[in-house]
Coordinates of C-alpha atoms in Angstrom, one line a residue:
X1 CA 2.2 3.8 8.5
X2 CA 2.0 0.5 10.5
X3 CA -0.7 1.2 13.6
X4 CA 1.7 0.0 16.2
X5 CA 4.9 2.1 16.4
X6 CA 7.0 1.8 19.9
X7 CA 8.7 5.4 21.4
X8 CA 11.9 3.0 20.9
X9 CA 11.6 2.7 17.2
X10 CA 10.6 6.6 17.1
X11 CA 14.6 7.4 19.3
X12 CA 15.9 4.9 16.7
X13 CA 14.7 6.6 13.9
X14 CA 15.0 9.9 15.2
X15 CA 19.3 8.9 16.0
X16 CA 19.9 7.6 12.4
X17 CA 17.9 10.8 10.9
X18 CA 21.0 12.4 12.5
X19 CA 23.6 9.9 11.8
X20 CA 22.8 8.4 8.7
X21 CA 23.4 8.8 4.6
X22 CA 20.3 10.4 3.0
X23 CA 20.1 7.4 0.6
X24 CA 20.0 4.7 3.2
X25 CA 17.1 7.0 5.6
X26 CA 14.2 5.4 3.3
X27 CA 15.0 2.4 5.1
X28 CA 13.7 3.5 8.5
X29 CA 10.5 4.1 6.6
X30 CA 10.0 0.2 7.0
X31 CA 9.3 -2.3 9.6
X32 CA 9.2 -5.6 8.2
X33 CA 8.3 -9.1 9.9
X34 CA 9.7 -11.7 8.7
X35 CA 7.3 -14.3 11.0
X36 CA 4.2 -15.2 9.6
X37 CA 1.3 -15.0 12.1
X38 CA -1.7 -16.9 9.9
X39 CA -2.5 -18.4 6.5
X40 CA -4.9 -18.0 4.3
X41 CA -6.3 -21.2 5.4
X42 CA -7.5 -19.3 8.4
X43 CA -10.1 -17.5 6.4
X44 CA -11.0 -21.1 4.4
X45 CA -9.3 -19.7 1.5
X46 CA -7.2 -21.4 -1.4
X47 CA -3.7 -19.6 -2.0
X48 CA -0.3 -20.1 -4.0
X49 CA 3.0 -19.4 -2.9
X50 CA 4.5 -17.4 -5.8
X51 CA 8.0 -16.8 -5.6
X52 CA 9.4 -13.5 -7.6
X53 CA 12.6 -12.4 -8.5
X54 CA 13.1 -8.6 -8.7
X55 CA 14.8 -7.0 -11.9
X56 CA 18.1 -6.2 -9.4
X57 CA 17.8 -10.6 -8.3
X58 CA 16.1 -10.0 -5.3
X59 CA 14.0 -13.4 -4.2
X60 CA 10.5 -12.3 -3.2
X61 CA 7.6 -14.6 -2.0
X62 CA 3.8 -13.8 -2.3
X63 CA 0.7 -15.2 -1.8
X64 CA -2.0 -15.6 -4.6
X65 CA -5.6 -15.8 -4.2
X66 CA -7.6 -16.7 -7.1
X67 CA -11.3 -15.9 -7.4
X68 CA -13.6 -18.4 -5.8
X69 CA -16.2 -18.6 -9.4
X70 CA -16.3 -16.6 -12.1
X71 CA -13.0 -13.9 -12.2
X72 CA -14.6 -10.8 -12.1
X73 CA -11.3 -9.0 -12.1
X74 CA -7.5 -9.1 -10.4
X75 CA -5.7 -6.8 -7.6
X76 CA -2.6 -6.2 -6.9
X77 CA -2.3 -5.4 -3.1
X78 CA 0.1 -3.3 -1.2
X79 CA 0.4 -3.5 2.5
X80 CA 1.0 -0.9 5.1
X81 CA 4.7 -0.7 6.3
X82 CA 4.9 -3.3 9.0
X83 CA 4.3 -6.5 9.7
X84 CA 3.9 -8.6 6.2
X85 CA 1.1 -10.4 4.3
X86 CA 0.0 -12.4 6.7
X87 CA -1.1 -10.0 9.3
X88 CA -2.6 -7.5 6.8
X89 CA -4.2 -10.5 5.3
X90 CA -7.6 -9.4 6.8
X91 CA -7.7 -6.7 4.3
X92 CA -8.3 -8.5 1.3
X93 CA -9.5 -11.8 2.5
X94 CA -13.4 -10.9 1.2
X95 CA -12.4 -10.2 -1.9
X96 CA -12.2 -14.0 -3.7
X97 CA -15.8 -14.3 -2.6
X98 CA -16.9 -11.1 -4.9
X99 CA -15.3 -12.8 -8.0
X100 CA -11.6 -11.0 -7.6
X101 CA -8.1 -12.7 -7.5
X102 CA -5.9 -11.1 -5.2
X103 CA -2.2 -11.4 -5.4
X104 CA -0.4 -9.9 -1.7
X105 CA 3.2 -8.5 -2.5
X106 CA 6.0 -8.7 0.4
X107 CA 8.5 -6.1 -0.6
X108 CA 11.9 -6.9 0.0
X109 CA 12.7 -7.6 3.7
X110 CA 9.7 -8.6 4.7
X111 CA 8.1 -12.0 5.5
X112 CA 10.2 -14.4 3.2
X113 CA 11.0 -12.0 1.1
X114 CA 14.8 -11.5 0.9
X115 CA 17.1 -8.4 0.8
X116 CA 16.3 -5.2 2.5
X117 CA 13.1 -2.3 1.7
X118 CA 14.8 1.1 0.8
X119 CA 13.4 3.4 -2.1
X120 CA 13.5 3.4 -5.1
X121 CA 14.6 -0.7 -5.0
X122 CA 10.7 -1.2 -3.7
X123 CA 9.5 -0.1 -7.0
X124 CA 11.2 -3.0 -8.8
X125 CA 9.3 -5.3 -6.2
X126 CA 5.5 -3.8 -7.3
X127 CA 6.7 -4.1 -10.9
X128 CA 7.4 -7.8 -11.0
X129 CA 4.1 -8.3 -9.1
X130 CA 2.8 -6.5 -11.9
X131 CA 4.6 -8.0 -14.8
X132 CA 3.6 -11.8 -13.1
X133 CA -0.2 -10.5 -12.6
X134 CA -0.3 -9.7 -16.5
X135 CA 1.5 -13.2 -17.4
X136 CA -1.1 -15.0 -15.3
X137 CA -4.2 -13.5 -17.3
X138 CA -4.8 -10.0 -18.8
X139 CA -8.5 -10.9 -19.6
X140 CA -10.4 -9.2 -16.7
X141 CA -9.6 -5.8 -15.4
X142 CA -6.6 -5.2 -12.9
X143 CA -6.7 -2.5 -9.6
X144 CA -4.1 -1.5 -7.4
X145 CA -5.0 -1.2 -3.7
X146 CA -2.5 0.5 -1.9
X147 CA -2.6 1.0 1.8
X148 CA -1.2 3.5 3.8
X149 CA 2.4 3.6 3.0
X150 CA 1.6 1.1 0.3
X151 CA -0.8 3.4 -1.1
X152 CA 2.0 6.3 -1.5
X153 CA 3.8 3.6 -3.5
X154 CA 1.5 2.5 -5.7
X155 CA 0.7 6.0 -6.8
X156 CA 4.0 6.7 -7.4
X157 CA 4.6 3.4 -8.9
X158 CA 1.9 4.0 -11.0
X159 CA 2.6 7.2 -12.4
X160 CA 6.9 6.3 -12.9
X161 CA 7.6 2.9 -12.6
X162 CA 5.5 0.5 -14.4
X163 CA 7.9 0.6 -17.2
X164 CA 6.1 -1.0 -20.6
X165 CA 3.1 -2.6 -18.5
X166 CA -0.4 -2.0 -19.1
X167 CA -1.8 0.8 -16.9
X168 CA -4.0 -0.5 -14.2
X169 CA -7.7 -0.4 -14.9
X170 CA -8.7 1.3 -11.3
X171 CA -6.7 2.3 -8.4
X172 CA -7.7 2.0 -4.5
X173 CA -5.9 4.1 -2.3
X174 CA -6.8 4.3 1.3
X175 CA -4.9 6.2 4.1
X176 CA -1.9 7.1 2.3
X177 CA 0.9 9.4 3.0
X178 CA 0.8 12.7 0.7
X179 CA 4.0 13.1 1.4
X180 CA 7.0 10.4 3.3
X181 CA 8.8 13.1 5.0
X182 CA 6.1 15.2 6.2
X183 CA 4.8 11.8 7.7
X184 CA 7.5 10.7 9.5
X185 CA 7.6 14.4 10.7
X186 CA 4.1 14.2 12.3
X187 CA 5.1 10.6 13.8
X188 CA 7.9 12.3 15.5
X189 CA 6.0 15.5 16.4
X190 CA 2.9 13.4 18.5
X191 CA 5.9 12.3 20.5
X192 CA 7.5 14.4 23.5
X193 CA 10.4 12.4 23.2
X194 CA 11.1 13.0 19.8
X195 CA 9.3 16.6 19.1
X196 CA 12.4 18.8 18.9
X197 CA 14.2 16.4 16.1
X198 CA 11.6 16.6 14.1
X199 CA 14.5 19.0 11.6
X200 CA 16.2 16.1 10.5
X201 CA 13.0 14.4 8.6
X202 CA 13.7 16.9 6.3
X203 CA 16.8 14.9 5.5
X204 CA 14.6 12.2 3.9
X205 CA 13.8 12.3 0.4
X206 CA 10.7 13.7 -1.0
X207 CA 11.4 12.6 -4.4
X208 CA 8.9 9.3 -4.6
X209 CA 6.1 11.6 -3.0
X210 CA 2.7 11.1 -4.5
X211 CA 1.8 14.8 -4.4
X212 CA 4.9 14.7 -6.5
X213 CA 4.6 12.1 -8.8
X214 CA 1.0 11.8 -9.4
X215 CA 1.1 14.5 -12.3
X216 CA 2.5 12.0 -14.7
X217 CA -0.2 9.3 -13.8
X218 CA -2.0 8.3 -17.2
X219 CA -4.0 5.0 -15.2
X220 CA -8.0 5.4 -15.3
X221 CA -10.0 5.9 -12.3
X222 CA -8.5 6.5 -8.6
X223 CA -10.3 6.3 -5.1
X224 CA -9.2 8.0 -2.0
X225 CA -10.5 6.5 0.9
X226 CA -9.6 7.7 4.4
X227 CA -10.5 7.4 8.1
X228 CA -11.5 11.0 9.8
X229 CA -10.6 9.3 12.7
X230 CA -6.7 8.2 11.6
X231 CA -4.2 9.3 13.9
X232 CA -1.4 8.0 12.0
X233 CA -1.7 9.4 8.9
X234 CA -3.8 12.6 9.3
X235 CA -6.4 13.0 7.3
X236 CA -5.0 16.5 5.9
X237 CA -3.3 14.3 3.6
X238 CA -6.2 13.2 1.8
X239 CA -6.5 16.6 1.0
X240 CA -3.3 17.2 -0.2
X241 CA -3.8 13.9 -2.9
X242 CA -6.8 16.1 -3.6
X243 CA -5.6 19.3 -4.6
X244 CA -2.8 17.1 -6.9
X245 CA -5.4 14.2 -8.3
X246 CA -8.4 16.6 -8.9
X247 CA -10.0 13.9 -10.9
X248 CA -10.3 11.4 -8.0
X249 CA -13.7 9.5 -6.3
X250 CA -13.1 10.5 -2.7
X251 CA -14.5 8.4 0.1
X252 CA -14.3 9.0 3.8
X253 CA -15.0 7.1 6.8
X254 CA -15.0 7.2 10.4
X255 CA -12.8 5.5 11.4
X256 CA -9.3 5.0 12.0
X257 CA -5.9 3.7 10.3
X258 CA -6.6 1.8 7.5
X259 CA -10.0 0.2 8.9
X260 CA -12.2 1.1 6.1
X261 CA -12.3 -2.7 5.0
X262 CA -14.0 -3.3 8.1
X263 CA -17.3 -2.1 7.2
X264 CA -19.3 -3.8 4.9
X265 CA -20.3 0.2 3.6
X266 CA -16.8 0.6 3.0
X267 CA -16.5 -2.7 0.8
X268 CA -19.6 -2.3 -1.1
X269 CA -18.5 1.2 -1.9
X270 CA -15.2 -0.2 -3.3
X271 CA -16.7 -2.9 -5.4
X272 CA -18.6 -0.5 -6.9
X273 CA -15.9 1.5 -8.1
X274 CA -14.5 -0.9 -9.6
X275 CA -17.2 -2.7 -11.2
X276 CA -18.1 0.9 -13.0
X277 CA -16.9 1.5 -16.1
X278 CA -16.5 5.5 -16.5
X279 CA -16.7 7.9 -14.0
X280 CA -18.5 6.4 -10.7
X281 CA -19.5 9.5 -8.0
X282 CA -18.8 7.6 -4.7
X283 CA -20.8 9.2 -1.6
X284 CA -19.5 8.6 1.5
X285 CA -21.4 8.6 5.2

């Protein structure tokens, strides 16, 4: 989830929960930007605009960042669920340095991106970012690095939705949701305002769940990384991917949301799963 969340948007949420069609609640899960806040050009990087359309015709626009060298390998990065590219740009902006082509997927309804993010259409976003990543160059290995909500996604998309693609050589997941309902649950439950509708989360599908969907994942090697310190997605969910993804590198950190990228530990760690071929024990602090 997105680190800045106002009561408002909670009351919102919480009124539609009540109000709303079960197939249009994934919606709420979202909050897109459409405004971009930097470039890439802030970090001294080169980028491409790419520009996507979705197998249902949705237009989407990307950034791509190729590797500054020699490729060492591609990523396909999800972001969080606010904002857009451009503010969780920070993420992956040291990655073309180590040799690795990062391509930054806007789902549907946010930045540029047109149309509106509900589940399962998202899917169809990840998979076109996929099918394009393969197009471009299939020569080095490919990871998926999912954050936070983006994380839950690309497990999920991993395990059901990549359709006839190639698997994903690695997959980076850090703070991500075991489960969307039991998220937006807890959201609602650290607020006063909003502790006693907490009931009507239940209302929200549980079908795209990880802890769900991970059992028909046949990709390679998976990381879980998580803050101890996150207090938007608890770190009890870490556990939970745990207890479903057995075979998984854990890594923890102290920190908070999604702010493992800021330590160089944290990075080094990463780049070293990826660069292992077979199974690479990760020890975190």
């Amino acid at each position: 989830m997105s680190r800045s969340s106002s009561g408002a948007a909670v009351l919102i949420f919480a009124f539609v929960l009540l109000t709303a069609g079960c197939e249009s609640l994934t919606g709420f899960l979202f909050y897109p930007q459409t405004q971009y806040l930097q470039t890439p050009q802030r970090y001294g990087l080169e980028w491409q605009d790419v520009e996507l359309v979705a197998k249902d015709g949705t237009r989407l626009r990307n950034w791509y960042l190729p590797a500054r060298g020699e490729q060492r390998g591609r990523i396909l990065f999800l972001h969080g669920n606010g904002e857009n590219i451009s503010t969780h740009l920070n993420a992956v902006a040291w990655l073309p340095d180590e040799g690795y082509a990062v391509f930054l997927l806007d789902y549907r309804g946010y930045g540029q991106s047109d149309g509106a993010p509900l589940l399962p259409s998202v899917f169809q976003d990840i998979q076109a970012a996929h099918h394009w990543l393969q197009q471009e160059s299939s020569a080095t290995p490919l990871t998926l690095l999912g954050q936070s909500i983006g994380g839950a996604l690309g497990l999920t998309y991993a395990a059901r939705w990549r359709g006839e693609l190639p698997q994903f050589d690695t997959i980076v997941i850090e703070s991500a949701p075991a489960s969307l309902p039991q998220v937006a649950r807890e959201a609602m439950a650290a607020n006063w305002l909003t502790w006693l509708l907490q009931a009507p989360t239940l209302l929200l599908p549980s079908a795209y769940d990880p802890e769900k969907t991970v059992g028909d994942l046949d990709s390679g090697r998976v990381l879980l990384m998580h803050g101890s310190k996150d207090r938007i997605v608890d770190v009890g969910h870490l556990q939970q991917l745990e207890q479903v993804l057995p075979n998984a590198e854990v890594y923890q950190y102290e920190e908070g949301h999604i702010r493992g990228f800021a330590d160089a530990d944290v990075r080094e760690a990463v780049l070293r799963f990826i660069q292992t071929k077979g199974p690479a024990p990760i020890a975190g602090p």
